[in-house]
Coordinates of C-alpha atoms in Angstrom, one line a residue:
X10 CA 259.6 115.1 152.6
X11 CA 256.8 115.2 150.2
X12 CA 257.8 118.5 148.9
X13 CA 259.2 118.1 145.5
X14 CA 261.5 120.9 145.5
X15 CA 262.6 120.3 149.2
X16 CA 263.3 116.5 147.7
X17 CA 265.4 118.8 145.1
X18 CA 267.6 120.7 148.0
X19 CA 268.8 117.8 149.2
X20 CA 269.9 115.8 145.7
X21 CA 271.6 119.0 145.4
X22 CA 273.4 119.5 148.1
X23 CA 274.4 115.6 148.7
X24 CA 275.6 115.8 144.9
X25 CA 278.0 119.3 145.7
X26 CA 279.7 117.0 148.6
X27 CA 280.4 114.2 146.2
X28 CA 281.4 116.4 143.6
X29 CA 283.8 118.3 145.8
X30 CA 285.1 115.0 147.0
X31 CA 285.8 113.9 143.6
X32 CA 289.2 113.1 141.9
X33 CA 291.6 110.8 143.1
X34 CA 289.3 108.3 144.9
X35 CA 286.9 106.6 143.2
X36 CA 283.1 108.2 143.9
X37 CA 282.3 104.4 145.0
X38 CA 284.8 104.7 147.6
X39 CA 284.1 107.6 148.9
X40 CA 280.1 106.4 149.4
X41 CA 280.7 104.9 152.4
X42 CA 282.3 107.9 154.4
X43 CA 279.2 110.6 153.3
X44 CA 276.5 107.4 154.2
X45 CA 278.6 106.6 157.2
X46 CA 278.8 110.1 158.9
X47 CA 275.1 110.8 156.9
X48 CA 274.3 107.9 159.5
X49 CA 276.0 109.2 162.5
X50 CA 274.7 112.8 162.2
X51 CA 271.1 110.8 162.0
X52 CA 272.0 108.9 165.5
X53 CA 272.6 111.7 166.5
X54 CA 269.6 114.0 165.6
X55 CA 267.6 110.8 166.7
X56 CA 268.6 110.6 170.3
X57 CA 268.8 114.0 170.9
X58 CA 265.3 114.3 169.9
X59 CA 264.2 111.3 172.2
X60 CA 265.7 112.7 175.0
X61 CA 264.6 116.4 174.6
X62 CA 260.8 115.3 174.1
X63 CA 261.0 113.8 177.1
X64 CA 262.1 115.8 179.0
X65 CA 260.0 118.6 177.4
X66 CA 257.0 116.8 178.2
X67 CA 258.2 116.7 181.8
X68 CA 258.2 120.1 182.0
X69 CA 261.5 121.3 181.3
X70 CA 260.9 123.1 178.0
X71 CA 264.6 124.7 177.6
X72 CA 265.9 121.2 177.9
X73 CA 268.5 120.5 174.7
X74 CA 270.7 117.3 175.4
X75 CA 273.5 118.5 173.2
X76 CA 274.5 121.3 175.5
X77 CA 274.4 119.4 179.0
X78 CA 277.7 117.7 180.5
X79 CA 278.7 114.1 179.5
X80 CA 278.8 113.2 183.6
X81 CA 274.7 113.9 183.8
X82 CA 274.3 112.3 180.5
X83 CA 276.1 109.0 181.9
X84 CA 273.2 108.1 184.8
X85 CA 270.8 107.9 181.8
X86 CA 273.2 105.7 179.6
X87 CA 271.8 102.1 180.7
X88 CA 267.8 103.1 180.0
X89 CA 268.7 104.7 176.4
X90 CA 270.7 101.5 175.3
X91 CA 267.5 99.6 176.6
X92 CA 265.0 102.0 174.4
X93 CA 267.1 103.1 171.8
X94 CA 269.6 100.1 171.3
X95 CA 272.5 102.8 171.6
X96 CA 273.6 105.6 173.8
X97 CA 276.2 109.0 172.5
X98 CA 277.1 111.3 175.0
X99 CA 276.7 115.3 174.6
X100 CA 279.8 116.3 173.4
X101 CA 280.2 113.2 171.1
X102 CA 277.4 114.3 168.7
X103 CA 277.4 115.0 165.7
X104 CA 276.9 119.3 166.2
X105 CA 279.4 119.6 169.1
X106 CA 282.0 117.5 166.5
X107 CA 280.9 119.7 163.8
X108 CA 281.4 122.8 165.4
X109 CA 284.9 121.8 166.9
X110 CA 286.3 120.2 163.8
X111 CA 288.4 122.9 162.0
X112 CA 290.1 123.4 165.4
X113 CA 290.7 119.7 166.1
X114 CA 294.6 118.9 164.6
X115 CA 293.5 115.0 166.1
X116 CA 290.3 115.2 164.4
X117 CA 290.7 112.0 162.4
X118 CA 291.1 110.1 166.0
X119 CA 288.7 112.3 167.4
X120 CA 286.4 110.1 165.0
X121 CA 287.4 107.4 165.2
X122 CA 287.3 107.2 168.9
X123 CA 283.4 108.4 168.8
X124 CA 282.6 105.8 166.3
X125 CA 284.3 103.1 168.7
X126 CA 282.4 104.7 171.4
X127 CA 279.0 104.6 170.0
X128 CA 279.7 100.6 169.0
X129 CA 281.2 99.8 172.5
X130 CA 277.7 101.6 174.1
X131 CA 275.8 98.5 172.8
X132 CA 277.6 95.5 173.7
X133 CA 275.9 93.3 176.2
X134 CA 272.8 94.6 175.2
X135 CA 270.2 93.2 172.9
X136 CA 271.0 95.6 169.7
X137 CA 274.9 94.4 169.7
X138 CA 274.4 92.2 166.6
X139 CA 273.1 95.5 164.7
X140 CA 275.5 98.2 165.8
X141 CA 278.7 96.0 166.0
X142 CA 281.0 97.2 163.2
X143 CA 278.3 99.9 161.9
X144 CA 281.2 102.1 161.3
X145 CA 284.0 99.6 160.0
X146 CA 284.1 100.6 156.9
X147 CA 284.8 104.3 157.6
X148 CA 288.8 104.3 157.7
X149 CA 289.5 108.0 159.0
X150 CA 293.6 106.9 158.7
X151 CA 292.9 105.7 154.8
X152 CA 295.4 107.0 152.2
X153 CA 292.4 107.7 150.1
X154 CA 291.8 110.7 152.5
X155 CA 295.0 112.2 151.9
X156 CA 298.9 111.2 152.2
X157 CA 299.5 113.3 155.6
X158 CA 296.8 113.9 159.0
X159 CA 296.8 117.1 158.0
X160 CA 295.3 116.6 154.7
X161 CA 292.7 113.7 155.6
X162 CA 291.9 116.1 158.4
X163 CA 290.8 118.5 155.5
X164 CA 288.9 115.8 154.2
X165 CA 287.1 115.0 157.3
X166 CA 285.7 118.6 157.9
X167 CA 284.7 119.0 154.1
X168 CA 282.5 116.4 154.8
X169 CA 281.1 116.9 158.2
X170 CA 280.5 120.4 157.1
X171 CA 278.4 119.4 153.6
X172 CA 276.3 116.6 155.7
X173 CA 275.7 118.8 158.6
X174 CA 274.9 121.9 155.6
X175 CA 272.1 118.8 154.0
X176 CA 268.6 120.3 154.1
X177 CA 266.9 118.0 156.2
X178 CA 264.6 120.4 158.0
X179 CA 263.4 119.1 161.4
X180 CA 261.9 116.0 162.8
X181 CA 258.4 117.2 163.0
X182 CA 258.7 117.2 159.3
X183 CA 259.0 113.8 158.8
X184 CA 262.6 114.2 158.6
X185 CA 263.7 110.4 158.7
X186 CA 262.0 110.3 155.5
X187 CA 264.0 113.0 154.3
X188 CA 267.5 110.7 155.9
X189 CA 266.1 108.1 153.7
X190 CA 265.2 109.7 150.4
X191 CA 269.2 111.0 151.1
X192 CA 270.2 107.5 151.2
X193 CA 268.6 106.1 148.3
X194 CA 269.7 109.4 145.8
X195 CA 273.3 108.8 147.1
X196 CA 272.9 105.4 146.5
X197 CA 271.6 105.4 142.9
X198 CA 274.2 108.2 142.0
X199 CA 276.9 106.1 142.8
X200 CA 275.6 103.3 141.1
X201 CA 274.8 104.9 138.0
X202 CA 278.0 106.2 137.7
X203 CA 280.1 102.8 139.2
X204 CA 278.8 100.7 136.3
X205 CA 278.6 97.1 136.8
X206 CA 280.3 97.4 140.6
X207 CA 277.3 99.8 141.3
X208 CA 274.6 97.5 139.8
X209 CA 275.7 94.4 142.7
X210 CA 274.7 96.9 145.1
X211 CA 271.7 98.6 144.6
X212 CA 268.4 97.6 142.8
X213 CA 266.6 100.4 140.9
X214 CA 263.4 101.6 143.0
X215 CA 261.5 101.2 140.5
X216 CA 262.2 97.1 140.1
X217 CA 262.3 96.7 143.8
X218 CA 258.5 98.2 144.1
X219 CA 257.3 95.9 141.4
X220 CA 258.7 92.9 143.3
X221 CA 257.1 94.0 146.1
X222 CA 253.7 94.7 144.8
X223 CA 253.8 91.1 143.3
X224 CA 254.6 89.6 146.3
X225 CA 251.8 90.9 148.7
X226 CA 248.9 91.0 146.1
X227 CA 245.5 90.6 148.5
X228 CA 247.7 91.3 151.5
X229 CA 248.0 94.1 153.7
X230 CA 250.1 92.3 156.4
X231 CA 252.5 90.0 156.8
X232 CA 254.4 88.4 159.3
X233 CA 257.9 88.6 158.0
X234 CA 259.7 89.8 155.3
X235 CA 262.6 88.2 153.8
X236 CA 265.8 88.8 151.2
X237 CA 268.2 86.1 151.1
X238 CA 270.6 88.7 148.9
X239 CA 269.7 91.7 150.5
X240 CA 272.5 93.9 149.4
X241 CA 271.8 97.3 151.0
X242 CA 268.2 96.6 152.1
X243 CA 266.0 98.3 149.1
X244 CA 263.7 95.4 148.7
X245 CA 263.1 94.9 152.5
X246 CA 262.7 98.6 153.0
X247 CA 260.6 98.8 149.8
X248 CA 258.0 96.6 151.5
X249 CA 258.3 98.6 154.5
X250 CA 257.5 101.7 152.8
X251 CA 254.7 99.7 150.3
X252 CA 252.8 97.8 153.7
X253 CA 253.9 100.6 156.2
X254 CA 256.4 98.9 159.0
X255 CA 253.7 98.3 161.4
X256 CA 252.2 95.8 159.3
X257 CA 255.0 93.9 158.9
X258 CA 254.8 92.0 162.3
X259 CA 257.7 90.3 163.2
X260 CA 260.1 92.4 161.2
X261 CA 262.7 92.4 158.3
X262 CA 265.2 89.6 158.2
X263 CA 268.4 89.2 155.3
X264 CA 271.5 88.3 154.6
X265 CA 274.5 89.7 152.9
X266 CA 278.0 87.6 151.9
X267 CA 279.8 91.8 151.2
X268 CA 280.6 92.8 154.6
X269 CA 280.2 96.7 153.0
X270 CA 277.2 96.3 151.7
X271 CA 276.1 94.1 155.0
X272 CA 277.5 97.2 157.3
X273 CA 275.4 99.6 154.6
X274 CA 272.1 97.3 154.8
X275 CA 272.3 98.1 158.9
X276 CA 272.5 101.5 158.1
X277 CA 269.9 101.6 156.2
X278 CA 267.6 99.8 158.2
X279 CA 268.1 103.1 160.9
X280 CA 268.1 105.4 158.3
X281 CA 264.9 104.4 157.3
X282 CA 263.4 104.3 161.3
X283 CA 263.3 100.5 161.4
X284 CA 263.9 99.7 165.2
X285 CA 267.1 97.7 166.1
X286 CA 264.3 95.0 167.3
X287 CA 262.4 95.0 163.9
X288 CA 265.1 93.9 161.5
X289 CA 267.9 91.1 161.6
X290 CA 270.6 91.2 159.0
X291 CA 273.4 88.9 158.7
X292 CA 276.8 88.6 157.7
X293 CA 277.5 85.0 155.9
X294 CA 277.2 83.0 152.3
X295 CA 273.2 82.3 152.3
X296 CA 273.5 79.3 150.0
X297 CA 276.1 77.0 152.4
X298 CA 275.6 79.0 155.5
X299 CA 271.8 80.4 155.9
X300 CA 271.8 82.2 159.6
X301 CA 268.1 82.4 160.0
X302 CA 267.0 78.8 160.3
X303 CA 265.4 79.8 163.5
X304 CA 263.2 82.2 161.8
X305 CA 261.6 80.8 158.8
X306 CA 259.2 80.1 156.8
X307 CA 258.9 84.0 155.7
X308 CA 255.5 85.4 154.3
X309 CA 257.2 87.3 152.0
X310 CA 260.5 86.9 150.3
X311 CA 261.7 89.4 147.4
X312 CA 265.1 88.8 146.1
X313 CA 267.5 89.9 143.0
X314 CA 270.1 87.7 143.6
X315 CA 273.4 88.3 142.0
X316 CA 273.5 86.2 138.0
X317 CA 275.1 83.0 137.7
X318 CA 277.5 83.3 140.2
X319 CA 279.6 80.0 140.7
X320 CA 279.4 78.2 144.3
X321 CA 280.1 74.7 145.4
X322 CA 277.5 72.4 144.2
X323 CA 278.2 68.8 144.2
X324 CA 281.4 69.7 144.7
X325 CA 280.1 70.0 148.4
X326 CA 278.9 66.1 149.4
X327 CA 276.8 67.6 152.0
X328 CA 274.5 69.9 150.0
X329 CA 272.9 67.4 148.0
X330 CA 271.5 66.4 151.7
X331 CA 270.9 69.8 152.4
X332 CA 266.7 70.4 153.0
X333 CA 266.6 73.4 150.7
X334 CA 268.4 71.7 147.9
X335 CA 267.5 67.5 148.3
X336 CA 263.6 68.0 147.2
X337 CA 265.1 68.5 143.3
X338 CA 267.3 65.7 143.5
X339 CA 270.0 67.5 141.6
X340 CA 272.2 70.6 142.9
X341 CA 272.3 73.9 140.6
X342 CA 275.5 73.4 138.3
X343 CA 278.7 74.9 140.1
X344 CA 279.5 77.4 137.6
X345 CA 275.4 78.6 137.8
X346 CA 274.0 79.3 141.6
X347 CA 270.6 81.0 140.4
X348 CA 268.5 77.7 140.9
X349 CA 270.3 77.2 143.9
X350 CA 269.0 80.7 145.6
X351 CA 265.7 80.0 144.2
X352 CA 265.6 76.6 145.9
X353 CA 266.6 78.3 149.1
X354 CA 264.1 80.9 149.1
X355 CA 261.3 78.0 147.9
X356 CA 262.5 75.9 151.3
X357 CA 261.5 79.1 153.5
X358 CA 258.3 80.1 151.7
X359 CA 255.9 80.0 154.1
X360 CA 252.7 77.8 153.0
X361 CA 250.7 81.6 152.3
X362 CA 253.4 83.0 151.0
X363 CA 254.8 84.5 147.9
X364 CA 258.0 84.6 146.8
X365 CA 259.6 87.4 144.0
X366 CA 262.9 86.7 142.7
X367 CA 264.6 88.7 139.6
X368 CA 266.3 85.9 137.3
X369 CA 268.8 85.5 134.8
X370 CA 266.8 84.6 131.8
X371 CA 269.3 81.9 130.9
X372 CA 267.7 79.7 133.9
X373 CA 264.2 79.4 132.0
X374 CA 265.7 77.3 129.4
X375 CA 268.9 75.8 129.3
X376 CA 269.0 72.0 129.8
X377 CA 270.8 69.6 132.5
X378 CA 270.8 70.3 136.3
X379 CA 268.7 73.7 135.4
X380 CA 266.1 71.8 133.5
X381 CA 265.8 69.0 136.1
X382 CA 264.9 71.9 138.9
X383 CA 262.2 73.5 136.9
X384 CA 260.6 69.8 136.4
X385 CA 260.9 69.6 140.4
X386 CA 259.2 73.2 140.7
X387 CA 256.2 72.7 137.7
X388 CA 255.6 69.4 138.6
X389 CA 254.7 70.3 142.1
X390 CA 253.0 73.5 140.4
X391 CA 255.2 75.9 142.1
X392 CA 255.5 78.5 140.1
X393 CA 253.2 80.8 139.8
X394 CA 254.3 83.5 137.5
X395 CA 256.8 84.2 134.9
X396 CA 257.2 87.9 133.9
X397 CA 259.6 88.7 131.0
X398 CA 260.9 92.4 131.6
X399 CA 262.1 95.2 129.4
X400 CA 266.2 95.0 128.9
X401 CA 268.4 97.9 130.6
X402 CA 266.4 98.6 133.9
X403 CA 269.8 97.8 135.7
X404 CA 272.8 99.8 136.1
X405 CA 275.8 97.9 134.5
X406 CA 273.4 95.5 132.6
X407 CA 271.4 95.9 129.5
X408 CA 270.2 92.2 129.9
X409 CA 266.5 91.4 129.9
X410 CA 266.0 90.2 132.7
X411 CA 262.9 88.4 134.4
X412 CA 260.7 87.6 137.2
X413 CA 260.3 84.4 139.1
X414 CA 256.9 84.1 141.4
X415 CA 256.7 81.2 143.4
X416 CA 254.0 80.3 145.8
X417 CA 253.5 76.8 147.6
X418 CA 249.4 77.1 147.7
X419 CA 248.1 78.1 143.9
X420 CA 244.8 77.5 142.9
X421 CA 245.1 76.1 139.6
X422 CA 247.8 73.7 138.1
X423 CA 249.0 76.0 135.4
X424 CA 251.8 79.1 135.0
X425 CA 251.0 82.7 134.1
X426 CA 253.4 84.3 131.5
X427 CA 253.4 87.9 131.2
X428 CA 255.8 90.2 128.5
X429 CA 256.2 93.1 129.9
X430 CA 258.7 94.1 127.8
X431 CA 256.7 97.1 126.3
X432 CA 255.8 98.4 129.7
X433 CA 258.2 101.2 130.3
X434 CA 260.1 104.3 129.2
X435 CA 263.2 105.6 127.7
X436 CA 265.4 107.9 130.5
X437 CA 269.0 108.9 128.7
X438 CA 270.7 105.5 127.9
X439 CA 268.8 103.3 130.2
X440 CA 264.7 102.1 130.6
X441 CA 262.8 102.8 133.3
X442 CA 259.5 101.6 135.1
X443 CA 256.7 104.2 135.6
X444 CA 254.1 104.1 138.2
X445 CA 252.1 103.2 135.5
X446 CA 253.9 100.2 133.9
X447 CA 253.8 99.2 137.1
X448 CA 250.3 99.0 137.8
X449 CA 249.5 97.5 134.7
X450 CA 252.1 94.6 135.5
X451 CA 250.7 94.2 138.5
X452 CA 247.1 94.2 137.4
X453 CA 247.9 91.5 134.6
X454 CA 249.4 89.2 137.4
X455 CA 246.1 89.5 139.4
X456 CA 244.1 89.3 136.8
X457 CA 245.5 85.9 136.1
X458 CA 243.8 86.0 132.2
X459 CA 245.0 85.6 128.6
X460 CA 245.4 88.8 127.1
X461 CA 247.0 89.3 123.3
X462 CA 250.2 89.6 122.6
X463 CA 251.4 90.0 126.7
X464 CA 249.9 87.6 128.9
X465 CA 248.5 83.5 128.9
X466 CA 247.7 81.3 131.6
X467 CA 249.6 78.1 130.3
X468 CA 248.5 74.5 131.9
X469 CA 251.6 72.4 133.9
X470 CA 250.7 69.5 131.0
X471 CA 251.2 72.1 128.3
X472 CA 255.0 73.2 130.1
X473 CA 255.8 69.6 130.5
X474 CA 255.4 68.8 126.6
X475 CA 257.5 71.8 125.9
X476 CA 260.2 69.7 128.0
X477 CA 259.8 72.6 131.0
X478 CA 261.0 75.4 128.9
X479 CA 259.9 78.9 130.9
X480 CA 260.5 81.2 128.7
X481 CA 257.8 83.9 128.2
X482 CA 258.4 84.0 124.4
X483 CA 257.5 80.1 124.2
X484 CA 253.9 80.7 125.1
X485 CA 253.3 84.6 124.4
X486 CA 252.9 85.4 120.9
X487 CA 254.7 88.7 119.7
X488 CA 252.7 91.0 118.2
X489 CA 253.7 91.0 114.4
X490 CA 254.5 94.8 114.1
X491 CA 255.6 95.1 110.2
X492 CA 253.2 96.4 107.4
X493 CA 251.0 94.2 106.6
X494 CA 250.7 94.1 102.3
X495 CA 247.7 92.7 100.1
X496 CA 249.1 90.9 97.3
X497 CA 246.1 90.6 95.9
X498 CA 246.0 94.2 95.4
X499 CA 249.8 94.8 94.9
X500 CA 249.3 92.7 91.7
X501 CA 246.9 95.1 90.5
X502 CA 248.5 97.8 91.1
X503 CA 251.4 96.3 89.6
X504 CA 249.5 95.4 86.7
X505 CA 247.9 98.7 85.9
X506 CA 251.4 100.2 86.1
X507 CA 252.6 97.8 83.3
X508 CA 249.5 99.2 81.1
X509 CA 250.2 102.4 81.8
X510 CA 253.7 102.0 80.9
X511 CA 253.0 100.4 77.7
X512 CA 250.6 103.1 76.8
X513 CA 253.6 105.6 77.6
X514 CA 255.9 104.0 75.7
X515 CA 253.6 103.6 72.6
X516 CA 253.2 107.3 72.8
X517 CA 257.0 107.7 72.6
X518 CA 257.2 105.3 69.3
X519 CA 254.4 107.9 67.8
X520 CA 256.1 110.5 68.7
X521 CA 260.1 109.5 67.5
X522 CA 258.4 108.1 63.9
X523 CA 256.4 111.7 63.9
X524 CA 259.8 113.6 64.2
X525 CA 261.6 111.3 61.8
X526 CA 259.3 112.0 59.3

């Protein structure tokens, strides 16, 4: 899907489905039936594909697996969920569903029974974990559908019929790309228009590269990837796409406390061909119940946690014990948790690691508990970068936001602050990050060097004096942008205008006594 105008063609057509699904339910609502069934047409696709190269390049080169009988499907079922992680018989794909749909008065159980179905195929097996309750979210009996069967029936086939009507051309076209570049449109659509509910979902591309590109400076692999607030997967698919999945070794890991977004993550991670064996996402509140323990330290970790959200603290005896949390000797205030995920994702840095982690600004200087943790994280020269970023990059937030780099093995004993605040552009009511801003964030943090007015390379001694305040502003000096005027020569000006006037008005007098006269 490199094609611009083939890109195009499918925004189009994805955006005709939502709009004709528009009005009573809420277009955030409605998101997870067109990614849901988006997802089971592309299980679908996928494993009919597998099956009929197969048994192409076996010799039977008329072979199609939608068009054979479910009881000769069935002998191959235990070898597919092995391979594939899943299994769908013939006439419970997505085309033979499509084609019977407007004929099908049970149609919304007719769903519901192949979603069930294509759960149930991978229990036992080693994918369970990543296909149970794919489809939860997909309620084919919801009022939001309509009051009567009849009338979420209607629903139903408006919606089969615009995803199976999507322009995804074919497989030997890269089409998973084209199933992701779906996803992602859909996804920023929705968000742009859901306001601040959008924005807890979904990271702008744009932000998600740039964390990326910082955290794998001078690498081009990695063992593990990592997002303790992984939302629908951007960031972890974002390094996918920036390091290309094969060289990210032992595969994607996150975890998500919104059991939507979780079941959307999942999705994403097959929508974007990331095998059922390459990524591990889980279900659970990261900062008093982390699920991979048995999987850290991560080489990467990218994160944009959600802002000052409030959470136990020392309300919780236990945490102040708790490995991630005990090195700072003070807990992240209750009614603040962003110190609290950065101390998580610190404790499962690996030692050459880097960690990228979008921050509430408020965290770089307010005193107390905050202030305490930054003294733990300079004084054992932790962090490696702060980068101050332009305000409204997010959907629902015009805050400025920044970026926290943490590393466990630096170099020097002293902080980089960067203000990028200048690097990007104006798109309608929001800003936006080119490929170009970008790269010259990027090449700043590299760099590591003083430059003007954006970046300096400020000594731990030097932060500690200024009682471990963080912000960018503190160290960067801001261009000073008004005219600049030369009172020297304003004076003379001044002066000569004075002259000039008294000349003028000496004239007048000359003039008036001339007339009276």
């Amino acid at each position: 899907m490199n094609n611009s105008r083939e890109r195009e063609e499918i925004h189009k057509a994805i955006w005709s489905i939502a709009d004709d699904l528009r009005g009573s339910v809420d277009g955030w609502d409605f998101k997870q039936y067109i990614l849901g069934i988006m997802f089971y047409r592309y299980i679908s696709e996928n494993i009919t594909k597998y099956i009929n190269d197969g048994e192409r390049k076996a010799g039977d080169k008329e072979f199609d697996y939608s068009k054979i009988s479910d009881e000769m499907a069935e002998s191959e079922r235990t070898s597919l969920v092995k391979e594939k992680g899943f299994f769908i018989l013939p006439s419970e794909l997505f085309c033979n569903i499509c084609q019977r749909a407007k004929n099908d008065e049970n149609l919304n159980e007719t769903l519901e029974k192949v979603f069930n179905s294509i759960e149930n195929s991978a229990k036992g097996a080693e994918s369970e974990d990543d296909f149970y309750g794919l489809f939860a979210d997909i309620d084919v009996n919801s009022n939001k559908l309509g009051a009567t069967v009849a009338k979420r029936n209607e629903k139903l086939v408006k919606i089969l019929d615009g995803i199976a009507n999507i322009p995804l051309g074919n497989y030997q076209d890269n089409k998973i790309d084209a199933f992701g570049d779906a996803y992602e449109f859909l996804m920023s659509m929705y968000a742009s228009n859901a306001g601040k509910s959008g924005g807890e979902f979904y990271t702008p591309q744009e932000v998600s590269e740039l964390l990326t590109k910082l955290a794998i400076v001078g690498k081009t692999s990695v063992n593990k990837v990592y997002d303790p607030a992984c939302g629908s997967g951007s960031l972890l698919l974002k390094a996918s796409k920036i390091l290309g999945k094969e060289n990210v070794r032992n595969g994607f890991y996150g975890q998500e406390i919104n059991i939507t977004t979780y079941n959307l993550c999942r999705i994403n991670m097959f929508l974007h061909d990331i095998g059922y064996d390459k990524f591990d996402i889980a279900c659970e509140d990261t900062l008093l119940t982390p699920q991979h323990w048995d999987d850290e330290p991560f080489e990467v970790i990218v994160s944009n946690p959600p802002y000052s959200i409030k959470w136990a603290g020392d309300d919780n005896a236990l945490l102040i014990n708790d490995p991630r949390y005990s090195p700072a000797g003070v807990l992240a205030p209750k009614s603040k948790a962003d110190f609290a995920f950065i101390m998580h994702s610190l404790s499962w840095l690996a030692t050459n690691g880097t960690a990228s982690i979008v921050c509430f600004p408020g965290i770089l200087y307010r005193g107390g508990a905050e202030q305490k943790i930054r003294k733990y994280l300079i004084d054992n020269n932790f962090v490696d970068s702060i980068i101050q970023l332009p305000g409204n990059l997010f959907f629902g937030t015009s805050i400025a936001t920044c970026i926290m780099v943490l590393k466990k093995s630096k170099k020097d004993n002293s902080t980089l602050f960067i203000d990028a605040t200048n690097e990007c552009v104006k798109v309608t009511n929001n800003n936006k990050l080119t490929d170009e801003n970008i790269e010259n964030i990027v090449k700043i943090f590299a760099d590591r060097q003083d430059k003007e007015y954006v970046s300096k390379l400020v000594s731990n001694k030097e932060i500690e004096e200024n009682d471990y305040n963080l912000s960018v502003s503190t160290y960067v000096e801001q261009e000073d942008t008004r005219e600049k005027i030369d009172i020297v020569e304003l004076n003379k000006e001044i002066e000569t205008i004075v002259a000039r006037e008294q000349v003028l008005r000496d004239e007048i007098s000359k003039i008036i006594s001339e007339i009276e006269v």
